[in-house]
Amino acid sequence: MRGGRVWDVIVVGAGFAGVYSVYKLRRMGFSVQAFEAGGDVGGTWYWNRYPGCRCDIESIYYSYQFDDDLQQEWEWTERYASQPEIQSYISHVADRFDLRRDIRFNTRVTAARFEEASGDAPSHWTVTTDDGKTCKARFCVMASGVLSTPSLPDIPGRNTFAGKSYHTGRWPHEEVDFTGLKVAVIGTGSSGIQSIPLIAEQAEHVTVFQRTPNYAVPAGNRPLDPHELSEVKSRYGEIRAASKKGFTALPFKPAGRSALAVSDREREEVYEQWWRDHGLAFQGAFADLLFDAEANRTAADFVRRKIRELVDDEKLAELLTPDFALGCRRMCVDTDYYPTYNRENVTLVDIRREPIESIVPGGIRVGGTLHAVDAIVFATGYDAITGALLAMDPSGRNGLSLREKWAQGPRAYLGLATHGFPNLFMVNGPGSPSVLINMVTGIEQHVDWIADCMVHIRDRGLSAIEAMAQSEDEWAVHNDEVAQKSIRGDCASWYTGANIPGKPGGFLPYVGGFPAYVKRCEQVVEEGYAGFALT
Ligand code: NAP
């Protein structure tokens, strides 16, 4: 073929998904070229360096399991790893397996185009990067992240602000010092809830602009006792096997009981214990919290009572109290979030009914009142799950644009591939469990499936695999049905694309749980890649 080397696989992104893709595909004998917009591996963990940034899945689970030596040698120091520790971990993985040589950093993929076979040249993908270069490969793996495209709200006057402004998902690498400054934080999702308490400790004053309050449960973070870590390591295989059976790819046995089947006293004791010990898993304290509105209300009421206990000012507590079902929007895990509102230097501005009017050079205007600030932190979230894919707008067979194809909402068979885009795979694409499970375990499962599929194609002398339109439609219908059964489908949130103006609705991740999803992926393979066309 004219026009330079054709790689076996192009991998877009070098976060947890891209790094493992490079490792796995190389091991399976494929030549791989990866591209990463950031200056190093890490993906979302590379960019999110805001104060308090930390994972809300325990470090012993939020880590790779593909290599036992790796999991035995790495020493997690805290129950929930901080961003710097996760960054060191993923960097260690890249060094240990010599992965950096296949990754071009500081290089953003801006376009991807499928080229049909012509003459002797087989079909291939051509990607274009922001340095104006192109690269070709038989397969393309989009490991571009699900929470990697920051969303900056289009508030009038945003660019006129005279002070410094930051997005939590694009935090500077150099230290940001808020000492002596009046700081605005817009947004009270996980990123806002983690950063507000620490910014408040440093800044002269923090004004939080809250549109929707969220449920936050205490992280209960602590140093990991070395004995505890050795004990985990001594039975890591068993723990990982149990995780794969868990609904969220975590090794927790499902609570067998309904919240409505126990006495008020017992229910309260269970909630107290889960509030104290289990962080995000609080929503699994009873079997039906995510499926039964009445059961859910008991948990929501418990957290609402906690908020009233933790926040001294009654009116403030009321404003911080969510009125929707617990777990319907992504729950947050906090350290000292609610008590932060008892500090004299923290003010909450409720913008639910009266949105931000404008940003002016000296601050933020709401309802005719100017809140004077020196710096603004946008903790305003992401164009989740589809944002990074659509930013590249891959074009498939006959020039079909992904943006056009997904104009009414995304369709992807198993969240892995989409009709019209042969040999293009997505890691954690729409319709995969992705953000609803332990992402690292989900990523390993996805990448293993994709790598096995490529081996299947190579070993049989085939040229392409493509999801059939009917199979992705059926998968979308199934996904909707499962979402309807869960209370997760009841709220407008980033799970449904509601945080991005104009984004089509529909529940983006697969809600049926990790084991059901894996079973379906395996079944598809056993049936000769049922639902895919192999040519
Ligand atoms: P998010 O959950 O989408 O929260 C964004 C916040 O910004 C919301 O409070 C939203 O209000 C507000 N907002 C957006 N546009 C606004 C506007 N125009 N005016 C005023 N407020 C506006 O984003 P995130 O906090 O970055 O978290 C995203 C996800 O990343 C999390 O749910 C989680 O999955 C992941 N994450 C995880 C961790 C962790 O592991 N601990 C930490 C951070 C993030 P509305 O709700 O009213 O739209």
Coordinates of C-alpha atoms and ligand atoms in Angstrom, one line a residue:
M1 CA 0.0 0.0 0.0
R2 CA 1.2 3.5 -0.8
G3 CA 1.6 6.1 1.9
G4 CA 3.8 4.5 4.6
R5 CA 3.5 1.9 7.3
V6 CA 0.2 0.3 8.1
W7 CA 0.0 -0.8 11.7
D8 CA -2.1 -3.6 13.0
V9 CA -3.8 -1.4 15.5
I10 CA -4.1 2.2 16.4
V11 CA -5.1 2.8 20.0
V12 CA -6.6 6.2 20.8
G13 CA -5.8 7.2 24.4
A14 CA -3.4 6.1 27.1
G15 CA -5.5 6.0 30.2
F16 CA -6.2 2.8 32.0
A17 CA -7.9 1.4 28.8
G18 CA -5.3 2.5 26.4
V19 CA -2.3 1.4 28.5
Y20 CA -3.8 -2.1 28.9
S21 CA -4.7 -2.2 25.2
V22 CA -1.1 -1.5 24.2
Y23 CA 0.1 -4.2 26.6
K24 CA -2.4 -6.8 25.6
L25 CA -2.3 -6.3 21.8
R26 CA 1.4 -6.2 21.7
R27 CA 1.5 -9.5 23.7
M28 CA -0.9 -11.0 21.1
G29 CA 1.6 -10.2 18.4
F30 CA 0.1 -7.1 16.9
S31 CA 2.0 -4.0 16.0
V32 CA 0.5 -1.1 17.9
Q33 CA 0.6 2.7 17.7
A34 CA -1.1 4.6 20.4
F35 CA -1.8 8.4 20.6
E36 CA -2.4 10.3 23.8
A37 CA -3.3 14.0 24.0
G38 CA -1.7 14.3 27.5
G39 CA 2.0 14.4 28.3
D40 CA 2.0 11.1 30.0
V41 CA -0.2 8.0 30.6
G42 CA -3.1 8.2 33.0
G43 CA -6.0 9.6 31.0
T44 CA -8.6 11.2 33.3
W45 CA -6.2 10.7 36.2
Y46 CA -3.5 12.7 34.3
W47 CA -5.8 15.7 33.9
N48 CA -7.7 15.7 37.2
R49 CA -5.3 17.1 39.7
Y50 CA -7.7 19.3 41.6
P51 CA -7.4 19.4 45.5
G52 CA -8.9 16.3 47.0
C53 CA -9.0 14.3 43.8
R54 CA -9.1 10.7 44.7
C55 CA -10.8 7.5 43.5
D56 CA -14.0 6.4 45.2
I57 CA -13.4 2.7 44.5
E58 CA -10.9 1.1 46.9
S59 CA -7.3 1.0 45.6
I60 CA -7.0 -2.7 46.1
Y61 CA -9.8 -3.2 43.5
Y62 CA -9.2 -0.1 41.3
S63 CA -6.1 -1.7 39.9
Y64 CA -5.1 -4.1 37.1
Q65 CA -5.2 -7.8 37.7
F66 CA -3.7 -9.0 34.4
D67 CA -0.2 -9.6 36.0
D68 CA 0.2 -11.2 39.4
D69 CA 3.7 -9.9 39.9
L70 CA 2.4 -6.4 39.3
Q71 CA -0.4 -6.7 41.8
Q72 CA 2.0 -8.3 44.3
E73 CA 4.7 -5.6 44.1
W74 CA 2.6 -2.5 44.1
E75 CA 2.0 -1.0 47.6
W76 CA -1.1 1.0 47.9
T77 CA -0.8 3.3 50.9
E78 CA -4.4 4.4 51.4
R79 CA -7.8 2.8 51.3
Y80 CA -8.8 5.2 48.5
A81 CA -5.9 6.2 46.3
S82 CA -5.3 9.9 45.7
Q83 CA -4.7 11.2 42.2
P84 CA -0.9 11.4 42.6
E85 CA -0.7 7.7 43.8
I86 CA -2.9 6.5 40.9
Q87 CA -0.7 8.5 38.5
S88 CA 2.4 6.9 40.0
Y89 CA 0.8 3.5 39.6
I90 CA -0.2 3.8 36.0
S91 CA 3.2 5.3 35.2
H92 CA 4.9 2.4 36.9
V93 CA 2.8 0.0 34.7
A94 CA 3.9 1.8 31.6
D95 CA 7.6 1.6 32.7
R96 CA 7.4 -2.0 33.9
F97 CA 6.0 -3.3 30.6
D98 CA 7.9 -0.8 28.5
L99 CA 4.7 0.6 27.0
R100 CA 5.8 4.2 26.4
R101 CA 7.7 3.3 23.2
D102 CA 4.4 2.6 21.4
I103 CA 2.6 5.8 22.6
R104 CA 2.9 9.2 21.1
F105 CA 2.2 11.7 23.8
N106 CA 1.0 15.3 23.4
T107 CA -0.7 14.2 20.2
R108 CA -4.5 14.4 19.9
V109 CA -6.4 12.4 17.4
T110 CA -8.7 14.8 15.6
A111 CA -10.2 12.5 12.9
A112 CA -10.5 8.9 11.9
R113 CA -11.6 7.6 8.5
F114 CA -12.3 4.1 7.3
E115 CA -10.9 3.3 3.9
E116 CA -12.3 0.5 1.8
A117 CA -10.0 -2.1 0.3
S118 CA -8.8 -1.1 -3.1
G119 CA -6.6 -3.1 -5.4
D120 CA -4.2 -5.2 -3.3
A121 CA -4.6 -2.8 -0.4
P122 CA -6.8 -4.1 2.4
S123 CA -9.3 -1.9 4.2
H124 CA -7.8 0.2 6.9
W125 CA -8.3 3.1 9.3
T126 CA -6.5 6.4 8.8
V127 CA -6.3 8.7 11.8
T128 CA -5.3 12.3 11.7
T129 CA -3.5 14.0 14.6
D130 CA -3.3 17.6 15.7
D131 CA 0.2 17.8 14.4
G132 CA -1.2 17.4 10.9
K133 CA 0.2 13.8 10.5
T134 CA -1.8 10.7 9.6
C135 CA -1.4 7.1 10.6
K136 CA -2.9 3.9 9.2
A137 CA -3.9 0.6 10.8
R138 CA -6.2 -2.3 10.1
F139 CA -8.0 -1.9 13.4
C140 CA -8.7 1.1 15.6
V141 CA -9.4 0.9 19.3
M142 CA -11.0 3.9 20.8
A143 CA -9.8 4.0 24.4
S144 CA -10.5 7.7 24.6
G145 CA -12.3 7.7 27.9
V146 CA -15.8 8.2 29.2
L147 CA -15.1 11.2 31.5
S148 CA -12.4 12.8 29.5
T149 CA -14.2 15.7 27.6
P150 CA -14.7 18.5 30.1
S151 CA -17.9 20.5 29.9
L152 CA -17.6 24.2 30.4
P153 CA -21.1 25.8 30.7
D154 CA -21.9 28.5 28.2
I155 CA -22.5 31.2 30.8
P156 CA -22.7 34.8 29.4
G157 CA -19.5 36.7 30.0
R158 CA -17.5 33.6 30.9
N159 CA -14.5 34.9 28.9
T160 CA -14.6 38.3 30.5
F161 CA -13.6 37.1 33.9
A162 CA -10.4 39.0 35.1
G163 CA -9.2 36.3 37.5
K164 CA -8.0 32.8 36.9
S165 CA -10.4 30.1 36.1
Y166 CA -10.0 26.3 36.2
H167 CA -11.9 23.2 35.2
T168 CA -11.4 20.3 37.6
G169 CA -10.8 18.0 34.7
R170 CA -8.0 20.2 33.2
W171 CA -6.2 21.2 36.4
P172 CA -2.8 22.8 36.0
H173 CA 0.3 20.7 36.8
E174 CA 1.9 23.4 38.8
E175 CA 0.4 24.0 42.3
V176 CA -2.6 26.3 42.5
D177 CA -2.5 28.4 45.6
F178 CA -5.8 29.9 46.7
T179 CA -4.4 31.5 49.9
G180 CA -6.0 34.9 50.5
L181 CA -8.3 34.6 47.5
K182 CA -12.1 34.6 47.2
V183 CA -12.9 31.5 45.2
A184 CA -16.1 30.5 43.4
V185 CA -16.8 26.8 42.8
I186 CA -19.5 26.1 40.3
G187 CA -20.9 22.5 40.5
T188 CA -21.5 20.1 43.3
G189 CA -21.0 16.6 41.7
S190 CA -18.1 14.3 42.8
S191 CA -15.4 16.8 41.7
G192 CA -17.0 19.7 43.5
I193 CA -17.7 17.7 46.6
Q194 CA -14.1 16.4 46.8
S195 CA -12.5 19.8 46.2
I196 CA -14.7 22.2 48.1
P197 CA -13.5 21.2 51.7
L198 CA -9.8 21.5 50.7
I199 CA -10.3 24.8 48.8
A200 CA -12.1 26.1 51.8
E201 CA -9.2 25.3 54.1
Q202 CA -6.9 27.4 52.0
A203 CA -8.9 30.2 50.5
E204 CA -10.1 33.4 52.2
H205 CA -13.6 32.6 51.1
V206 CA -15.4 30.0 49.0
T207 CA -18.7 30.7 47.3
V208 CA -20.3 27.5 46.1
F209 CA -22.9 27.8 43.2
Q210 CA -25.2 24.8 43.5
R211 CA -27.8 23.9 41.0
T212 CA -28.6 20.4 42.2
P213 CA -27.6 19.0 45.6
N214 CA -26.2 15.4 45.5
Y215 CA -26.1 12.6 48.0
A216 CA -22.6 12.2 49.5
V217 CA -21.6 9.4 51.9
P218 CA -18.4 9.4 53.9
A219 CA -15.3 7.9 52.2
G220 CA -13.8 6.7 55.5
N221 CA -10.4 7.0 53.9
R222 CA -7.5 5.9 56.0
P223 CA -3.9 4.7 55.6
L224 CA -3.8 1.0 54.5
D225 CA -2.3 -1.1 57.2
P226 CA 0.6 -3.1 55.7
H227 CA -0.7 -6.3 57.3
E228 CA -4.1 -5.7 55.7
L229 CA -2.5 -5.2 52.3
S230 CA -0.4 -8.4 52.7
E231 CA -3.5 -10.3 53.7
V232 CA -5.3 -9.0 50.5
K233 CA -2.3 -10.0 48.4
S234 CA -2.2 -13.5 49.8
R235 CA -5.6 -14.1 48.4
Y236 CA -5.8 -11.7 45.5
G237 CA -6.8 -14.4 43.1
E238 CA -9.8 -15.3 45.2
I239 CA -10.7 -11.6 45.6
R240 CA -10.5 -10.9 41.9
A241 CA -12.6 -14.0 41.1
A242 CA -15.2 -12.8 43.6
S243 CA -15.2 -9.3 42.0
K244 CA -16.0 -10.8 38.6
K245 CA -19.1 -12.3 40.1
G246 CA -20.2 -9.0 41.6
F247 CA -22.8 -6.8 40.0
T248 CA -20.4 -3.9 39.9
A249 CA -17.3 -6.0 39.4
L250 CA -16.5 -5.6 43.1
P251 CA -16.3 -8.5 45.5
F252 CA -19.3 -7.6 47.6
K253 CA -21.9 -10.2 48.2
P254 CA -25.3 -8.8 47.1
A255 CA -27.4 -8.0 50.1
G256 CA -30.2 -10.6 50.0
R257 CA -32.8 -8.6 51.9
S258 CA -35.3 -5.9 51.0
A259 CA -35.1 -2.7 53.0
L260 CA -38.8 -3.1 53.7
A261 CA -38.4 -6.6 55.1
V262 CA -36.7 -5.5 58.4
S263 CA -37.8 -3.5 61.4
D264 CA -37.2 0.2 61.5
R265 CA -34.5 -0.3 64.1
E266 CA -32.6 -3.0 62.2
R267 CA -32.8 -0.9 59.0
E268 CA -31.3 2.1 60.9
E269 CA -28.5 -0.1 62.2
V270 CA -27.7 -1.4 58.8
Y271 CA -27.6 2.1 57.3
E272 CA -25.4 3.3 60.2
Q273 CA -23.0 0.6 59.5
W274 CA -22.9 1.0 55.7
W275 CA -22.7 4.8 56.1
R276 CA -19.6 4.3 58.4
D277 CA -17.9 1.5 56.5
H278 CA -18.8 1.2 52.9
G279 CA -18.6 4.5 51.0
L280 CA -20.1 4.2 47.5
A281 CA -21.5 0.7 48.2
F282 CA -24.0 2.3 50.6
Q283 CA -26.5 2.1 47.9
G284 CA -26.2 -1.7 48.1
A285 CA -27.0 -1.9 51.8
F286 CA -30.3 -3.6 50.8
A287 CA -31.1 -5.6 47.7
D288 CA -33.8 -3.4 46.4
L289 CA -32.5 0.1 47.0
L290 CA -31.9 0.7 43.3
F291 CA -35.1 -1.1 42.2
D292 CA -37.9 -0.2 44.5
A293 CA -38.9 3.4 45.1
E294 CA -40.3 2.8 48.6
A295 CA -37.1 0.9 49.7
N296 CA -35.0 3.6 48.2
R297 CA -36.8 6.3 50.1
T298 CA -35.7 4.7 53.4
A299 CA -32.1 5.1 52.4
A300 CA -32.6 8.6 51.0
D301 CA -34.3 9.6 54.2
F302 CA -31.4 8.3 56.3
V303 CA -28.9 10.4 54.3
R304 CA -31.2 13.4 54.5
R305 CA -31.2 13.0 58.3
K306 CA -27.4 12.8 58.3
I307 CA -27.2 16.0 56.3
R308 CA -29.4 17.8 58.9
E309 CA -27.2 16.5 61.7
L310 CA -24.0 17.5 60.0
V311 CA -25.0 21.0 58.8
D312 CA -25.7 23.4 61.7
D313 CA -27.8 25.9 59.8
E314 CA -31.3 24.5 59.1
K315 CA -31.9 26.5 55.9
L316 CA -28.5 25.5 54.5
A317 CA -29.1 21.9 55.3
E318 CA -32.4 22.1 53.4
L319 CA -30.6 23.5 50.4
L320 CA -28.0 20.7 50.5
T321 CA -30.6 18.0 50.7
P322 CA -31.5 16.2 47.5
D323 CA -35.1 15.5 46.7
F324 CA -34.6 12.7 44.1
A325 CA -34.0 8.9 44.6
L326 CA -30.7 8.0 46.1
G327 CA -28.3 6.5 43.4
C328 CA -30.5 7.8 40.6
R329 CA -27.7 10.3 39.8
R330 CA -24.1 9.2 40.5
M331 CA -23.6 9.2 44.3
C332 CA -20.7 11.0 45.7
V333 CA -18.2 10.0 48.3
D334 CA -16.8 12.8 50.5
T335 CA -14.4 13.8 53.2
D336 CA -15.9 16.5 55.4
Y337 CA -18.1 17.9 52.7
Y338 CA -21.2 18.7 54.7
P339 CA -19.4 20.1 57.8
T340 CA -17.5 22.5 55.4
Y341 CA -20.7 24.5 55.3
N342 CA -20.4 25.2 59.0
R343 CA -17.2 27.2 58.3
E344 CA -17.6 31.0 58.3
N345 CA -15.7 31.3 55.0
V346 CA -18.1 29.2 53.0
T347 CA -21.3 30.5 51.3
L348 CA -23.8 28.5 49.3
V349 CA -25.6 30.2 46.5
D350 CA -28.7 28.3 45.3
I351 CA -28.9 28.6 41.6
R352 CA -31.6 26.0 41.0
R353 CA -34.4 28.5 40.5
E354 CA -32.3 31.5 39.7
P355 CA -29.4 30.5 37.4
I356 CA -26.1 32.3 37.1
E357 CA -27.0 35.5 35.1
S358 CA -23.5 36.2 33.9
I359 CA -19.8 36.2 34.7
V360 CA -18.3 39.6 34.8
P361 CA -14.6 40.7 35.3
G362 CA -15.0 40.8 39.1
G363 CA -17.2 37.8 39.8
I364 CA -20.4 36.0 39.2
R365 CA -23.8 37.7 39.0
V366 CA -27.0 35.9 40.2
G367 CA -30.4 37.6 40.6
G368 CA -28.8 41.0 40.4
T369 CA -26.3 40.3 43.1
L370 CA -22.6 40.3 42.3
H371 CA -20.6 37.7 44.1
A372 CA -17.1 39.1 43.9
V373 CA -14.4 36.4 43.4
D374 CA -10.8 36.3 42.4
A375 CA -10.8 32.8 40.9
I376 CA -13.5 30.4 39.5
V377 CA -13.4 26.6 39.7
F378 CA -15.6 25.0 37.2
A379 CA -16.5 21.6 38.7
T380 CA -19.1 21.3 35.9
G381 CA -18.4 17.7 34.7
Y382 CA -18.1 16.1 31.3
D383 CA -19.7 15.3 28.0
A384 CA -19.7 11.7 29.3
I385 CA -19.3 8.4 27.4
T386 CA -19.8 9.7 23.8
G387 CA -18.1 13.1 24.1
A388 CA -14.5 12.0 23.2
L389 CA -15.7 9.7 20.4
L390 CA -17.9 12.4 18.8
A391 CA -15.1 15.0 19.1
M392 CA -13.1 12.9 16.6
D393 CA -16.2 12.2 14.5
P394 CA -14.9 9.0 12.9
S395 CA -16.2 8.4 9.4
G396 CA -17.0 4.8 8.5
R397 CA -18.2 2.9 5.5
N398 CA -19.2 5.3 2.6
G399 CA -18.1 8.3 4.6
L400 CA -20.8 7.7 7.3
S401 CA -20.2 10.2 10.1
L402 CA -20.5 8.9 13.6
R403 CA -22.1 12.2 14.7
E404 CA -24.8 11.8 12.0
K405 CA -25.3 8.2 12.9
W406 CA -25.7 9.0 16.6
A407 CA -27.7 12.2 16.1
Q408 CA -30.7 10.6 17.8
G409 CA -28.7 8.8 20.4
P410 CA -25.8 6.3 20.3
R411 CA -26.1 2.7 19.1
A412 CA -23.3 0.3 19.9
Y413 CA -23.5 -3.5 20.1
L414 CA -22.4 -4.4 23.6
G415 CA -20.9 -1.0 23.7
L416 CA -18.0 -2.4 21.7
A417 CA -18.7 -1.7 18.1
T418 CA -21.2 0.1 15.9
H419 CA -22.6 -0.7 12.5
G420 CA -21.0 1.0 9.5
F421 CA -17.7 1.2 11.3
P422 CA -15.8 -2.0 10.5
N423 CA -12.8 -2.9 12.6
L424 CA -13.4 -0.1 15.0
F425 CA -13.8 -1.0 18.7
M426 CA -14.7 1.1 21.6
V427 CA -13.6 0.5 25.2
N428 CA -16.4 1.4 27.5
G429 CA -18.6 2.6 24.7
P430 CA -22.3 3.5 25.2
G431 CA -24.2 0.4 26.1
S432 CA -21.4 -1.2 28.1
P433 CA -21.4 -1.2 32.0
S434 CA -18.5 1.3 32.0
V435 CA -19.1 3.9 34.7
L436 CA -21.5 1.7 36.7
I437 CA -18.9 -0.8 37.6
N438 CA -15.3 -0.9 38.7
M439 CA -13.9 0.6 35.6
V440 CA -10.5 -1.1 35.7
T441 CA -12.0 -4.6 35.8
G442 CA -14.4 -3.6 33.1
I443 CA -11.6 -2.3 30.9
E444 CA -9.6 -5.5 31.2
Q445 CA -12.7 -7.5 30.2
H446 CA -13.3 -5.3 27.2
V447 CA -9.8 -5.2 26.0
D448 CA -9.4 -9.0 26.4
W449 CA -12.6 -9.5 24.3
I450 CA -11.4 -7.1 21.6
A451 CA -7.9 -8.7 21.5
D452 CA -9.4 -12.2 21.2
C453 CA -11.6 -11.0 18.4
M454 CA -8.7 -9.6 16.5
V455 CA -6.8 -12.8 16.9
H456 CA -9.9 -14.7 15.6
I457 CA -9.9 -12.5 12.5
R458 CA -6.1 -12.8 12.0
D459 CA -6.0 -16.5 12.5
R460 CA -8.8 -17.2 10.1
G461 CA -7.5 -15.0 7.4
L462 CA -10.5 -12.7 7.6
S463 CA -10.4 -9.1 6.9
A464 CA -13.1 -7.3 9.0
I465 CA -15.7 -7.5 11.7
E466 CA -18.7 -5.2 11.8
A467 CA -21.6 -5.0 14.2
M468 CA -25.0 -5.7 12.5
A469 CA -27.6 -2.9 12.6
Q470 CA -30.2 -5.3 14.0
S471 CA -28.0 -6.5 16.8
E472 CA -27.1 -3.0 18.0
D473 CA -30.8 -2.1 17.9
E474 CA -31.7 -5.1 19.9
W475 CA -29.0 -4.3 22.4
A476 CA -30.3 -0.8 22.7
V477 CA -33.8 -2.0 23.4
H478 CA -32.5 -4.5 26.0
N479 CA -30.5 -1.7 27.6
D480 CA -33.6 0.5 27.8
E481 CA -35.6 -2.3 29.3
V482 CA -33.1 -2.9 32.0
A483 CA -32.7 0.8 32.7
Q484 CA -36.5 1.1 33.2
K485 CA -36.4 -1.5 35.9
S486 CA -33.8 0.4 37.8
I487 CA -34.4 3.7 39.6
R488 CA -31.2 4.9 37.8
G489 CA -33.3 5.5 34.7
D490 CA -35.6 7.9 36.6
C491 CA -33.4 11.1 36.8
A492 CA -32.0 13.5 34.3
S493 CA -28.2 13.3 34.7
W494 CA -25.0 12.8 32.9
Y495 CA -25.9 9.1 32.7
T496 CA -28.6 10.2 30.3
G497 CA -26.7 13.0 28.6
A498 CA -29.0 15.6 30.3
N499 CA -26.1 17.8 31.4
I500 CA -25.1 18.7 27.9
P501 CA -27.5 21.0 26.0
G502 CA -28.8 19.3 22.9
K503 CA -27.4 15.9 23.7
P504 CA -30.0 13.2 22.8
G505 CA -31.5 11.4 25.8
G506 CA -31.4 7.7 26.8
F507 CA -29.5 5.8 29.4
L508 CA -25.9 5.6 28.2
P509 CA -24.3 2.8 30.3
Y510 CA -25.6 -0.8 30.5
V511 CA -27.4 -1.2 33.9
G512 CA -27.7 -5.0 33.9
G513 CA -24.5 -5.6 35.9
F514 CA -21.1 -7.0 35.0
P515 CA -21.8 -10.7 35.2
A516 CA -24.8 -10.5 32.9
Y517 CA -22.8 -8.4 30.5
V518 CA -19.8 -10.7 30.5
K519 CA -22.0 -13.7 29.9
R520 CA -23.5 -12.0 26.9
C521 CA -20.1 -11.2 25.5
E522 CA -19.0 -14.8 25.9
Q523 CA -22.1 -16.1 24.4
V524 CA -21.6 -13.9 21.3
V525 CA -18.1 -15.5 20.9
E526 CA -19.3 -19.0 21.5
E527 CA -21.9 -18.5 18.8
G528 CA -19.3 -17.4 16.3
Y529 CA -19.5 -13.7 16.9
A530 CA -23.3 -13.7 16.7
G531 CA -24.6 -10.3 15.7
F532 CA -21.4 -9.3 13.9
A533 CA -20.7 -9.7 10.2
L534 CA -17.3 -11.3 9.6
T535 CA -15.8 -10.9 6.1
Ligands
NAP1 P1 -20.9 16.1 37.5 O1 -21.2 15.0 38.4 O2 -21.5 16.1 36.1 O3 -21.2 17.5 38.2 C1 -21.2 18.7 37.6 C2 -21.8 19.7 38.4 O4 -21.7 21.0 37.7 C3 -23.2 19.5 38.8 O5 -23.5 19.9 40.1 C4 -24.0 20.4 37.8 O6 -25.3 20.8 38.2 C5 -23.1 21.6 37.7 N1 -23.2 22.3 36.5 C6 -23.1 22.0 35.3 N2 -23.4 23.0 34.4 C7 -23.8 24.0 35.2 C8 -24.2 25.3 34.9 N3 -24.4 25.8 33.7 N4 -24.5 26.1 35.9 C9 -24.4 25.6 37.2 N5 -24.0 24.4 37.5 C10 -23.7 23.6 36.5 O7 -19.3 16.2 37.2 P2 -18.1 15.8 38.2 O8 -18.3 16.2 39.6 O9 -16.9 16.1 37.5 O10 -18.3 14.2 38.2 C11 -18.5 13.5 37.0 C12 -18.2 12.0 37.3 O11 -16.8 11.8 37.3 C13 -18.7 11.5 38.6 O12 -20.1 11.3 38.7 C14 -17.9 10.3 38.8 O13 -18.4 9.2 38.1 C15 -16.6 10.7 38.2 N6 -15.7 11.2 39.3 C16 -15.3 10.4 40.2 C17 -14.5 10.8 41.2 C18 -14.0 9.8 42.2 O14 -13.7 8.7 41.9 N7 -14.1 10.1 43.4 C19 -14.2 12.1 41.4 C20 -14.7 13.0 40.4 C21 -15.4 12.6 39.4 P3 -26.5 19.8 37.8 O15 -26.3 18.6 38.5 O16 -27.7 20.6 38.2 O17 -26.4 19.6 36.3

